[in-house]
């Protein structure tokens, strides 16, 4: 074996070890995100459009739905319990959103649903970060839902600090 081929083998070995380490680290991070996803419910609000008025309306609907959700989730101790409470009250949550839309002078429909396997990017809060990945979400769609979105964590209740920002 020549010196050149020995050097090439070392590079190949180093590359393979690096790939193996990256795969192990990726699997560990994916497992951590999955464990976290089992403990939280995300909130995802989609505006009718990107117009300034529809974006402002999105925040009003968010606030109305969160106000009602806060009362519903006050005693929830687990994600499963929070999900069951929200599922039982989807129509009243949609009604709260529709009321905010009507009060603002619009007639957009508001749909509220619980959806599994919604993709969210990494979200950095003051004290921690939620990794990107698939989560269950309380999804609020205003009108066509073609506008920019807004998201946070509805359980445990981390949205309330965001609402006052």
mmCIF file with all atom_site columns, C-alpha atoms in Angstrom:
data_model
loop_
_atom_site.group_PDB
_atom_site.id
_atom_site.type_symbol
_atom_site.label_atom_id
_atom_site.label_alt_id
_atom_site.label_comp_id
_atom_site.label_asym_id
_atom_site.label_entity_id
_atom_site.label_seq_id
_atom_site.pdbx_PDB_ins_code
_atom_site.Cartn_x
_atom_site.Cartn_y
_atom_site.Cartn_z
_atom_site.occupancy
_atom_site.B_iso_or_equiv
_atom_site.pdbx_formal_charge
_atom_site.auth_seq_id
_atom_site.auth_comp_id
_atom_site.auth_asym_id
_atom_site.auth_atom_id
_atom_site.pdbx_PDB_model_num
ATOM 1   C CA . UNK A 1 1   ? 0.000   0.000  0.000  1.00 0.00 ? 1   UNK A CA 1
ATOM 2   C CA . UNK A 1 2   ? 1.390   3.397  -0.968 1.00 0.00 ? 2   UNK A CA 1
ATOM 3   C CA . UNK A 1 3   ? 1.508   6.456  1.290  1.00 0.00 ? 3   UNK A CA 1
ATOM 4   C CA . UNK A 1 4   ? -1.082  8.127  -0.913 1.00 0.00 ? 4   UNK A CA 1
ATOM 5   C CA . UNK A 1 5   ? -3.584  5.271  -0.561 1.00 0.00 ? 5   UNK A CA 1
ATOM 6   C CA . UNK A 1 6   ? -3.015  5.113  3.229  1.00 0.00 ? 6   UNK A CA 1
ATOM 7   C CA . UNK A 1 7   ? -3.787  8.815  3.460  1.00 0.00 ? 7   UNK A CA 1
ATOM 8   C CA . UNK A 1 8   ? -6.934  8.320  1.366  1.00 0.00 ? 8   UNK A CA 1
ATOM 9   C CA . UNK A 1 9   ? -8.093  5.464  3.644  1.00 0.00 ? 9   UNK A CA 1
ATOM 10  C CA . UNK A 1 10  ? -7.627  7.692  6.705  1.00 0.00 ? 10  UNK A CA 1
ATOM 11  C CA . UNK A 1 11  ? -9.795  10.380 5.099  1.00 0.00 ? 11  UNK A CA 1
ATOM 12  C CA . UNK A 1 12  ? -12.409 7.789  4.182  1.00 0.00 ? 12  UNK A CA 1
ATOM 13  C CA . UNK A 1 13  ? -12.415 6.474  7.761  1.00 0.00 ? 13  UNK A CA 1
ATOM 14  C CA . UNK A 1 14  ? -12.644 10.004 9.193  1.00 0.00 ? 14  UNK A CA 1
ATOM 15  C CA . UNK A 1 15  ? -15.520 10.809 6.837  1.00 0.00 ? 15  UNK A CA 1
ATOM 16  C CA . UNK A 1 16  ? -17.392 7.629  7.771  1.00 0.00 ? 16  UNK A CA 1
ATOM 17  C CA . UNK A 1 17  ? -16.901 8.310  11.496 1.00 0.00 ? 17  UNK A CA 1
ATOM 18  C CA . UNK A 1 18  ? -18.156 11.877 11.017 1.00 0.00 ? 18  UNK A CA 1
ATOM 19  C CA . UNK A 1 19  ? -21.254 10.648 9.166  1.00 0.00 ? 19  UNK A CA 1
ATOM 20  C CA . UNK A 1 20  ? -21.960 8.057  11.849 1.00 0.00 ? 20  UNK A CA 1
ATOM 21  C CA . UNK A 1 21  ? -21.624 10.677 14.583 1.00 0.00 ? 21  UNK A CA 1
ATOM 22  C CA . UNK A 1 22  ? -23.951 13.059 12.723 1.00 0.00 ? 22  UNK A CA 1
ATOM 23  C CA . UNK A 1 23  ? -26.538 10.297 12.285 1.00 0.00 ? 23  UNK A CA 1
ATOM 24  C CA . UNK A 1 24  ? -26.412 9.424  15.997 1.00 0.00 ? 24  UNK A CA 1
ATOM 25  C CA . UNK A 1 25  ? -26.709 13.059 17.038 1.00 0.00 ? 25  UNK A CA 1
ATOM 26  C CA . UNK A 1 26  ? -29.604 13.592 14.606 1.00 0.00 ? 26  UNK A CA 1
ATOM 27  C CA . UNK A 1 27  ? -31.448 10.566 15.969 1.00 0.00 ? 27  UNK A CA 1
ATOM 28  C CA . UNK A 1 28  ? -30.957 11.801 19.529 1.00 0.00 ? 28  UNK A CA 1
ATOM 29  C CA . UNK A 1 29  ? -32.243 15.295 18.699 1.00 0.00 ? 29  UNK A CA 1
ATOM 30  C CA . UNK A 1 30  ? -35.209 13.848 16.827 1.00 0.00 ? 30  UNK A CA 1
ATOM 31  C CA . UNK A 1 31  ? -36.057 11.734 19.873 1.00 0.00 ? 31  UNK A CA 1
ATOM 32  C CA . UNK A 1 32  ? -35.838 14.790 22.144 1.00 0.00 ? 32  UNK A CA 1
ATOM 33  C CA . UNK A 1 33  ? -38.159 16.749 19.836 1.00 0.00 ? 33  UNK A CA 1
ATOM 34  C CA . UNK A 1 34  ? -40.603 13.831 19.764 1.00 0.00 ? 34  UNK A CA 1
ATOM 35  C CA . UNK A 1 35  ? -40.644 13.611 23.555 1.00 0.00 ? 35  UNK A CA 1
ATOM 36  C CA . UNK A 1 36  ? -41.272 17.347 23.783 1.00 0.00 ? 36  UNK A CA 1
ATOM 37  C CA . UNK A 1 37  ? -44.032 17.151 21.150 1.00 0.00 ? 37  UNK A CA 1
ATOM 38  C CA . UNK A 1 38  ? -45.818 14.659 23.400 1.00 0.00 ? 38  UNK A CA 1
ATOM 39  C CA . UNK A 1 39  ? -45.990 17.306 26.148 1.00 0.00 ? 39  UNK A CA 1
ATOM 40  C CA . UNK A 1 40  ? -47.071 20.454 24.293 1.00 0.00 ? 40  UNK A CA 1
ATOM 41  C CA . UNK A 1 41  ? -49.904 21.698 22.098 1.00 0.00 ? 41  UNK A CA 1
ATOM 42  C CA . UNK A 1 42  ? -48.991 24.398 19.632 1.00 0.00 ? 42  UNK A CA 1
ATOM 43  C CA . UNK A 1 43  ? -51.253 27.209 18.445 1.00 0.00 ? 43  UNK A CA 1
ATOM 44  C CA . UNK A 1 44  ? -51.249 28.073 14.748 1.00 0.00 ? 44  UNK A CA 1
ATOM 45  C CA . UNK A 1 45  ? -53.233 31.067 13.496 1.00 0.00 ? 45  UNK A CA 1
ATOM 46  C CA . UNK A 1 46  ? -53.519 31.712 9.760  1.00 0.00 ? 46  UNK A CA 1
ATOM 47  C CA . UNK A 1 47  ? -54.683 35.138 8.541  1.00 0.00 ? 47  UNK A CA 1
ATOM 48  C CA . UNK A 1 48  ? -57.003 35.562 5.573  1.00 0.00 ? 48  UNK A CA 1
ATOM 49  C CA . UNK A 1 49  ? -54.303 37.439 3.626  1.00 0.00 ? 49  UNK A CA 1
ATOM 50  C CA . UNK A 1 50  ? -51.106 39.414 4.070  1.00 0.00 ? 50  UNK A CA 1
ATOM 51  C CA . UNK A 1 51  ? -52.888 42.777 4.015  1.00 0.00 ? 51  UNK A CA 1
ATOM 52  C CA . UNK A 1 52  ? -52.166 44.981 7.009  1.00 0.00 ? 52  UNK A CA 1
ATOM 53  C CA . UNK A 1 53  ? -55.843 44.838 8.059  1.00 0.00 ? 53  UNK A CA 1
ATOM 54  C CA . UNK A 1 54  ? -56.001 41.030 7.886  1.00 0.00 ? 54  UNK A CA 1
ATOM 55  C CA . UNK A 1 55  ? -52.759 40.712 9.836  1.00 0.00 ? 55  UNK A CA 1
ATOM 56  C CA . UNK A 1 56  ? -54.133 42.966 12.573 1.00 0.00 ? 56  UNK A CA 1
ATOM 57  C CA . UNK A 1 57  ? -57.375 40.968 12.560 1.00 0.00 ? 57  UNK A CA 1
ATOM 58  C CA . UNK A 1 58  ? -55.366 37.753 12.996 1.00 0.00 ? 58  UNK A CA 1
ATOM 59  C CA . UNK A 1 59  ? -54.022 39.060 16.303 1.00 0.00 ? 59  UNK A CA 1
ATOM 60  C CA . UNK A 1 60  ? -57.489 40.063 17.498 1.00 0.00 ? 60  UNK A CA 1
ATOM 61  C CA . UNK A 1 61  ? -58.808 36.572 16.709 1.00 0.00 ? 61  UNK A CA 1
ATOM 62  C CA . UNK A 1 62  ? -55.776 35.024 18.419 1.00 0.00 ? 62  UNK A CA 1
ATOM 63  C CA . UNK A 1 63  ? -56.439 37.061 21.559 1.00 0.00 ? 63  UNK A CA 1
ATOM 64  C CA . UNK A 1 64  ? -60.158 36.157 21.643 1.00 0.00 ? 64  UNK A CA 1
ATOM 65  C CA . UNK A 1 65  ? -59.499 32.431 21.211 1.00 0.00 ? 65  UNK A CA 1
ATOM 66  C CA . UNK A 1 66  ? -56.630 32.433 23.715 1.00 0.00 ? 66  UNK A CA 1
ATOM 67  C CA . UNK A 1 67  ? -58.764 34.189 26.305 1.00 0.00 ? 67  UNK A CA 1
ATOM 68  C CA . UNK A 1 68  ? -61.336 31.402 26.088 1.00 0.00 ? 68  UNK A CA 1
ATOM 69  C CA . UNK A 1 69  ? -58.685 28.658 25.876 1.00 0.00 ? 69  UNK A CA 1
ATOM 70  C CA . UNK A 1 70  ? -56.985 30.007 29.003 1.00 0.00 ? 70  UNK A CA 1
ATOM 71  C CA . UNK A 1 71  ? -60.191 29.484 30.986 1.00 0.00 ? 71  UNK A CA 1
ATOM 72  C CA . UNK A 1 72  ? -60.680 26.000 29.533 1.00 0.00 ? 72  UNK A CA 1
ATOM 73  C CA . UNK A 1 73  ? -57.123 24.874 30.232 1.00 0.00 ? 73  UNK A CA 1
ATOM 74  C CA . UNK A 1 74  ? -56.803 26.353 33.713 1.00 0.00 ? 74  UNK A CA 1
ATOM 75  C CA . UNK A 1 75  ? -56.909 22.931 35.411 1.00 0.00 ? 75  UNK A CA 1
ATOM 76  C CA . UNK A 1 76  ? -55.307 20.810 32.688 1.00 0.00 ? 76  UNK A CA 1
ATOM 77  C CA . UNK A 1 77  ? -52.319 18.836 33.935 1.00 0.00 ? 77  UNK A CA 1
ATOM 78  C CA . UNK A 1 78  ? -51.278 16.986 30.780 1.00 0.00 ? 78  UNK A CA 1
ATOM 79  C CA . UNK A 1 79  ? -51.256 17.458 27.048 1.00 0.00 ? 79  UNK A CA 1
ATOM 80  C CA . UNK A 1 80  ? -53.842 14.686 26.642 1.00 0.00 ? 80  UNK A CA 1
ATOM 81  C CA . UNK A 1 81  ? -56.156 16.411 29.101 1.00 0.00 ? 81  UNK A CA 1
ATOM 82  C CA . UNK A 1 82  ? -55.659 19.782 27.392 1.00 0.00 ? 82  UNK A CA 1
ATOM 83  C CA . UNK A 1 83  ? -56.286 18.236 23.978 1.00 0.00 ? 83  UNK A CA 1
ATOM 84  C CA . UNK A 1 84  ? -59.525 16.607 25.180 1.00 0.00 ? 84  UNK A CA 1
ATOM 85  C CA . UNK A 1 85  ? -60.737 19.900 26.679 1.00 0.00 ? 85  UNK A CA 1
ATOM 86  C CA . UNK A 1 86  ? -59.988 21.820 23.501 1.00 0.00 ? 86  UNK A CA 1
ATOM 87  C CA . UNK A 1 87  ? -61.550 19.138 21.287 1.00 0.00 ? 87  UNK A CA 1
ATOM 88  C CA . UNK A 1 88  ? -64.770 19.321 23.300 1.00 0.00 ? 88  UNK A CA 1
ATOM 89  C CA . UNK A 1 89  ? -64.903 23.098 22.843 1.00 0.00 ? 89  UNK A CA 1
ATOM 90  C CA . UNK A 1 90  ? -63.813 23.623 19.218 1.00 0.00 ? 90  UNK A CA 1
ATOM 91  C CA . UNK A 1 91  ? -67.182 25.145 18.210 1.00 0.00 ? 91  UNK A CA 1
ATOM 92  C CA . UNK A 1 92  ? -67.112 27.689 21.052 1.00 0.00 ? 92  UNK A CA 1
ATOM 93  C CA . UNK A 1 93  ? -63.483 28.571 20.258 1.00 0.00 ? 93  UNK A CA 1
ATOM 94  C CA . UNK A 1 94  ? -64.463 29.146 16.613 1.00 0.00 ? 94  UNK A CA 1
ATOM 95  C CA . UNK A 1 95  ? -67.417 31.253 17.796 1.00 0.00 ? 95  UNK A CA 1
ATOM 96  C CA . UNK A 1 96  ? -65.053 33.413 19.882 1.00 0.00 ? 96  UNK A CA 1
ATOM 97  C CA . UNK A 1 97  ? -62.866 33.933 16.808 1.00 0.00 ? 97  UNK A CA 1
ATOM 98  C CA . UNK A 1 98  ? -65.885 34.686 14.606 1.00 0.00 ? 98  UNK A CA 1
ATOM 99  C CA . UNK A 1 99  ? -67.138 37.195 17.162 1.00 0.00 ? 99  UNK A CA 1
ATOM 100 C CA . UNK A 1 100 ? -63.793 39.024 17.007 1.00 0.00 ? 100 UNK A CA 1
ATOM 101 C CA . UNK A 1 101 ? -63.980 39.031 13.193 1.00 0.00 ? 101 UNK A CA 1
ATOM 102 C CA . UNK A 1 102 ? -67.513 40.420 13.255 1.00 0.00 ? 102 UNK A CA 1
ATOM 103 C CA . UNK A 1 103 ? -66.650 43.051 15.864 1.00 0.00 ? 103 UNK A CA 1
ATOM 104 C CA . UNK A 1 104 ? -63.868 44.253 13.550 1.00 0.00 ? 104 UNK A CA 1
ATOM 105 C CA . UNK A 1 105 ? -66.390 44.613 10.720 1.00 0.00 ? 105 UNK A CA 1
ATOM 106 C CA . UNK A 1 106 ? -65.432 41.563 8.657  1.00 0.00 ? 106 UNK A CA 1
ATOM 107 C CA . UNK A 1 107 ? -67.421 38.507 7.609  1.00 0.00 ? 107 UNK A CA 1
ATOM 108 C CA . UNK A 1 108 ? -64.634 35.940 7.166  1.00 0.00 ? 108 UNK A CA 1
ATOM 109 C CA . UNK A 1 109 ? -65.408 32.438 8.385  1.00 0.00 ? 109 UNK A CA 1
ATOM 110 C CA . UNK A 1 110 ? -63.255 31.165 11.251 1.00 0.00 ? 110 UNK A CA 1
ATOM 111 C CA . UNK A 1 111 ? -62.442 27.468 11.552 1.00 0.00 ? 111 UNK A CA 1
ATOM 112 C CA . UNK A 1 112 ? -60.767 25.926 14.565 1.00 0.00 ? 112 UNK A CA 1
ATOM 113 C CA . UNK A 1 113 ? -59.425 22.380 14.576 1.00 0.00 ? 113 UNK A CA 1
ATOM 114 C CA . UNK A 1 114 ? -56.915 20.133 16.286 1.00 0.00 ? 114 UNK A CA 1
ATOM 115 C CA . UNK A 1 115 ? -54.410 18.759 13.812 1.00 0.00 ? 115 UNK A CA 1
ATOM 116 C CA . UNK A 1 116 ? -51.705 16.156 14.301 1.00 0.00 ? 116 UNK A CA 1
ATOM 117 C CA . UNK A 1 117 ? -48.305 16.262 12.645 1.00 0.00 ? 117 UNK A CA 1
ATOM 118 C CA . UNK A 1 118 ? -48.144 19.976 11.866 1.00 0.00 ? 118 UNK A CA 1
ATOM 119 C CA . UNK A 1 119 ? -44.659 21.156 10.941 1.00 0.00 ? 119 UNK A CA 1
ATOM 120 C CA . UNK A 1 120 ? -43.279 24.064 12.978 1.00 0.00 ? 120 UNK A CA 1
ATOM 121 C CA . UNK A 1 121 ? -39.883 25.733 12.630 1.00 0.00 ? 121 UNK A CA 1
ATOM 122 C CA . UNK A 1 122 ? -37.634 26.290 15.629 1.00 0.00 ? 122 UNK A CA 1
ATOM 123 C CA . UNK A 1 123 ? -39.122 28.909 17.957 1.00 0.00 ? 123 UNK A CA 1
ATOM 124 C CA . UNK A 1 124 ? -36.857 30.691 20.430 1.00 0.00 ? 124 UNK A CA 1
ATOM 125 C CA . UNK A 1 125 ? -38.446 32.083 23.588 1.00 0.00 ? 125 UNK A CA 1
ATOM 126 C CA . UNK A 1 126 ? -36.713 34.079 26.292 1.00 0.00 ? 126 UNK A CA 1
ATOM 127 C CA . UNK A 1 127 ? -35.644 31.094 28.411 1.00 0.00 ? 127 UNK A CA 1
ATOM 128 C CA . UNK A 1 128 ? -35.715 28.169 25.983 1.00 0.00 ? 128 UNK A CA 1
ATOM 129 C CA . UNK A 1 129 ? -36.264 27.057 22.393 1.00 0.00 ? 129 UNK A CA 1
ATOM 130 C CA . UNK A 1 130 ? -38.719 24.632 20.858 1.00 0.00 ? 130 UNK A CA 1
ATOM 131 C CA . UNK A 1 131 ? -37.010 22.579 18.176 1.00 0.00 ? 131 UNK A CA 1
ATOM 132 C CA . UNK A 1 132 ? -38.407 22.361 14.674 1.00 0.00 ? 132 UNK A CA 1
ATOM 133 C CA . UNK A 1 133 ? -40.559 19.318 14.084 1.00 0.00 ? 133 UNK A CA 1
ATOM 134 C CA . UNK A 1 134 ? -44.023 17.831 14.016 1.00 0.00 ? 134 UNK A CA 1
ATOM 135 C CA . UNK A 1 135 ? -46.480 18.829 16.741 1.00 0.00 ? 135 UNK A CA 1
ATOM 136 C CA . UNK A 1 136 ? -50.206 18.641 17.434 1.00 0.00 ? 136 UNK A CA 1
ATOM 137 C CA . UNK A 1 137 ? -51.711 22.086 16.936 1.00 0.00 ? 137 UNK A CA 1
ATOM 138 C CA . UNK A 1 138 ? -54.836 24.025 17.681 1.00 0.00 ? 138 UNK A CA 1
ATOM 139 C CA . UNK A 1 139 ? -55.230 25.569 14.238 1.00 0.00 ? 139 UNK A CA 1
ATOM 140 C CA . UNK A 1 140 ? -57.270 28.712 13.628 1.00 0.00 ? 140 UNK A CA 1
ATOM 141 C CA . UNK A 1 141 ? -57.914 29.622 10.018 1.00 0.00 ? 141 UNK A CA 1
ATOM 142 C CA . UNK A 1 142 ? -59.435 32.997 9.199  1.00 0.00 ? 142 UNK A CA 1
ATOM 143 C CA . UNK A 1 143 ? -61.137 33.270 5.803  1.00 0.00 ? 143 UNK A CA 1
ATOM 144 C CA . UNK A 1 144 ? -58.986 31.656 3.124  1.00 0.00 ? 144 UNK A CA 1
ATOM 145 C CA . UNK A 1 145 ? -56.025 31.242 5.496  1.00 0.00 ? 145 UNK A CA 1
ATOM 146 C CA . UNK A 1 146 ? -53.674 32.488 2.776  1.00 0.00 ? 146 UNK A CA 1
ATOM 147 C CA . UNK A 1 147 ? -51.863 35.066 4.907  1.00 0.00 ? 147 UNK A CA 1
ATOM 148 C CA . UNK A 1 148 ? -48.866 34.964 7.181  1.00 0.00 ? 148 UNK A CA 1
ATOM 149 C CA . UNK A 1 149 ? -49.276 32.843 10.259 1.00 0.00 ? 149 UNK A CA 1
ATOM 150 C CA . UNK A 1 150 ? -48.590 33.205 13.957 1.00 0.00 ? 150 UNK A CA 1
ATOM 151 C CA . UNK A 1 151 ? -47.726 30.426 16.386 1.00 0.00 ? 151 UNK A CA 1
ATOM 152 C CA . UNK A 1 152 ? -46.910 29.728 19.994 1.00 0.00 ? 152 UNK A CA 1
ATOM 153 C CA . UNK A 1 153 ? -47.611 27.068 22.632 1.00 0.00 ? 153 UNK A CA 1
ATOM 154 C CA . UNK A 1 154 ? -51.174 26.879 23.934 1.00 0.00 ? 154 UNK A CA 1
ATOM 155 C CA . UNK A 1 155 ? -50.367 24.106 26.447 1.00 0.00 ? 155 UNK A CA 1
ATOM 156 C CA . UNK A 1 156 ? -48.564 24.596 28.687 1.00 0.00 ? 156 UNK A CA 1
ATOM 157 C CA . UNK A 1 157 ? -49.775 28.186 28.315 1.00 0.00 ? 157 UNK A CA 1
ATOM 158 C CA . UNK A 1 158 ? -46.794 30.050 26.848 1.00 0.00 ? 158 UNK A CA 1
ATOM 159 C CA . UNK A 1 159 ? -48.832 32.190 24.443 1.00 0.00 ? 159 UNK A CA 1
ATOM 160 C CA . UNK A 1 160 ? -50.057 34.584 27.088 1.00 0.00 ? 160 UNK A CA 1
ATOM 161 C CA . UNK A 1 161 ? -46.695 36.314 27.419 1.00 0.00 ? 161 UNK A CA 1
ATOM 162 C CA . UNK A 1 162 ? -46.489 36.578 23.637 1.00 0.00 ? 162 UNK A CA 1
ATOM 163 C CA . UNK A 1 163 ? -49.930 38.161 23.436 1.00 0.00 ? 163 UNK A CA 1
ATOM 164 C CA . UNK A 1 164 ? -48.797 41.076 25.602 1.00 0.00 ? 164 UNK A CA 1
ATOM 165 C CA . UNK A 1 165 ? -45.621 41.714 23.538 1.00 0.00 ? 165 UNK A CA 1
#
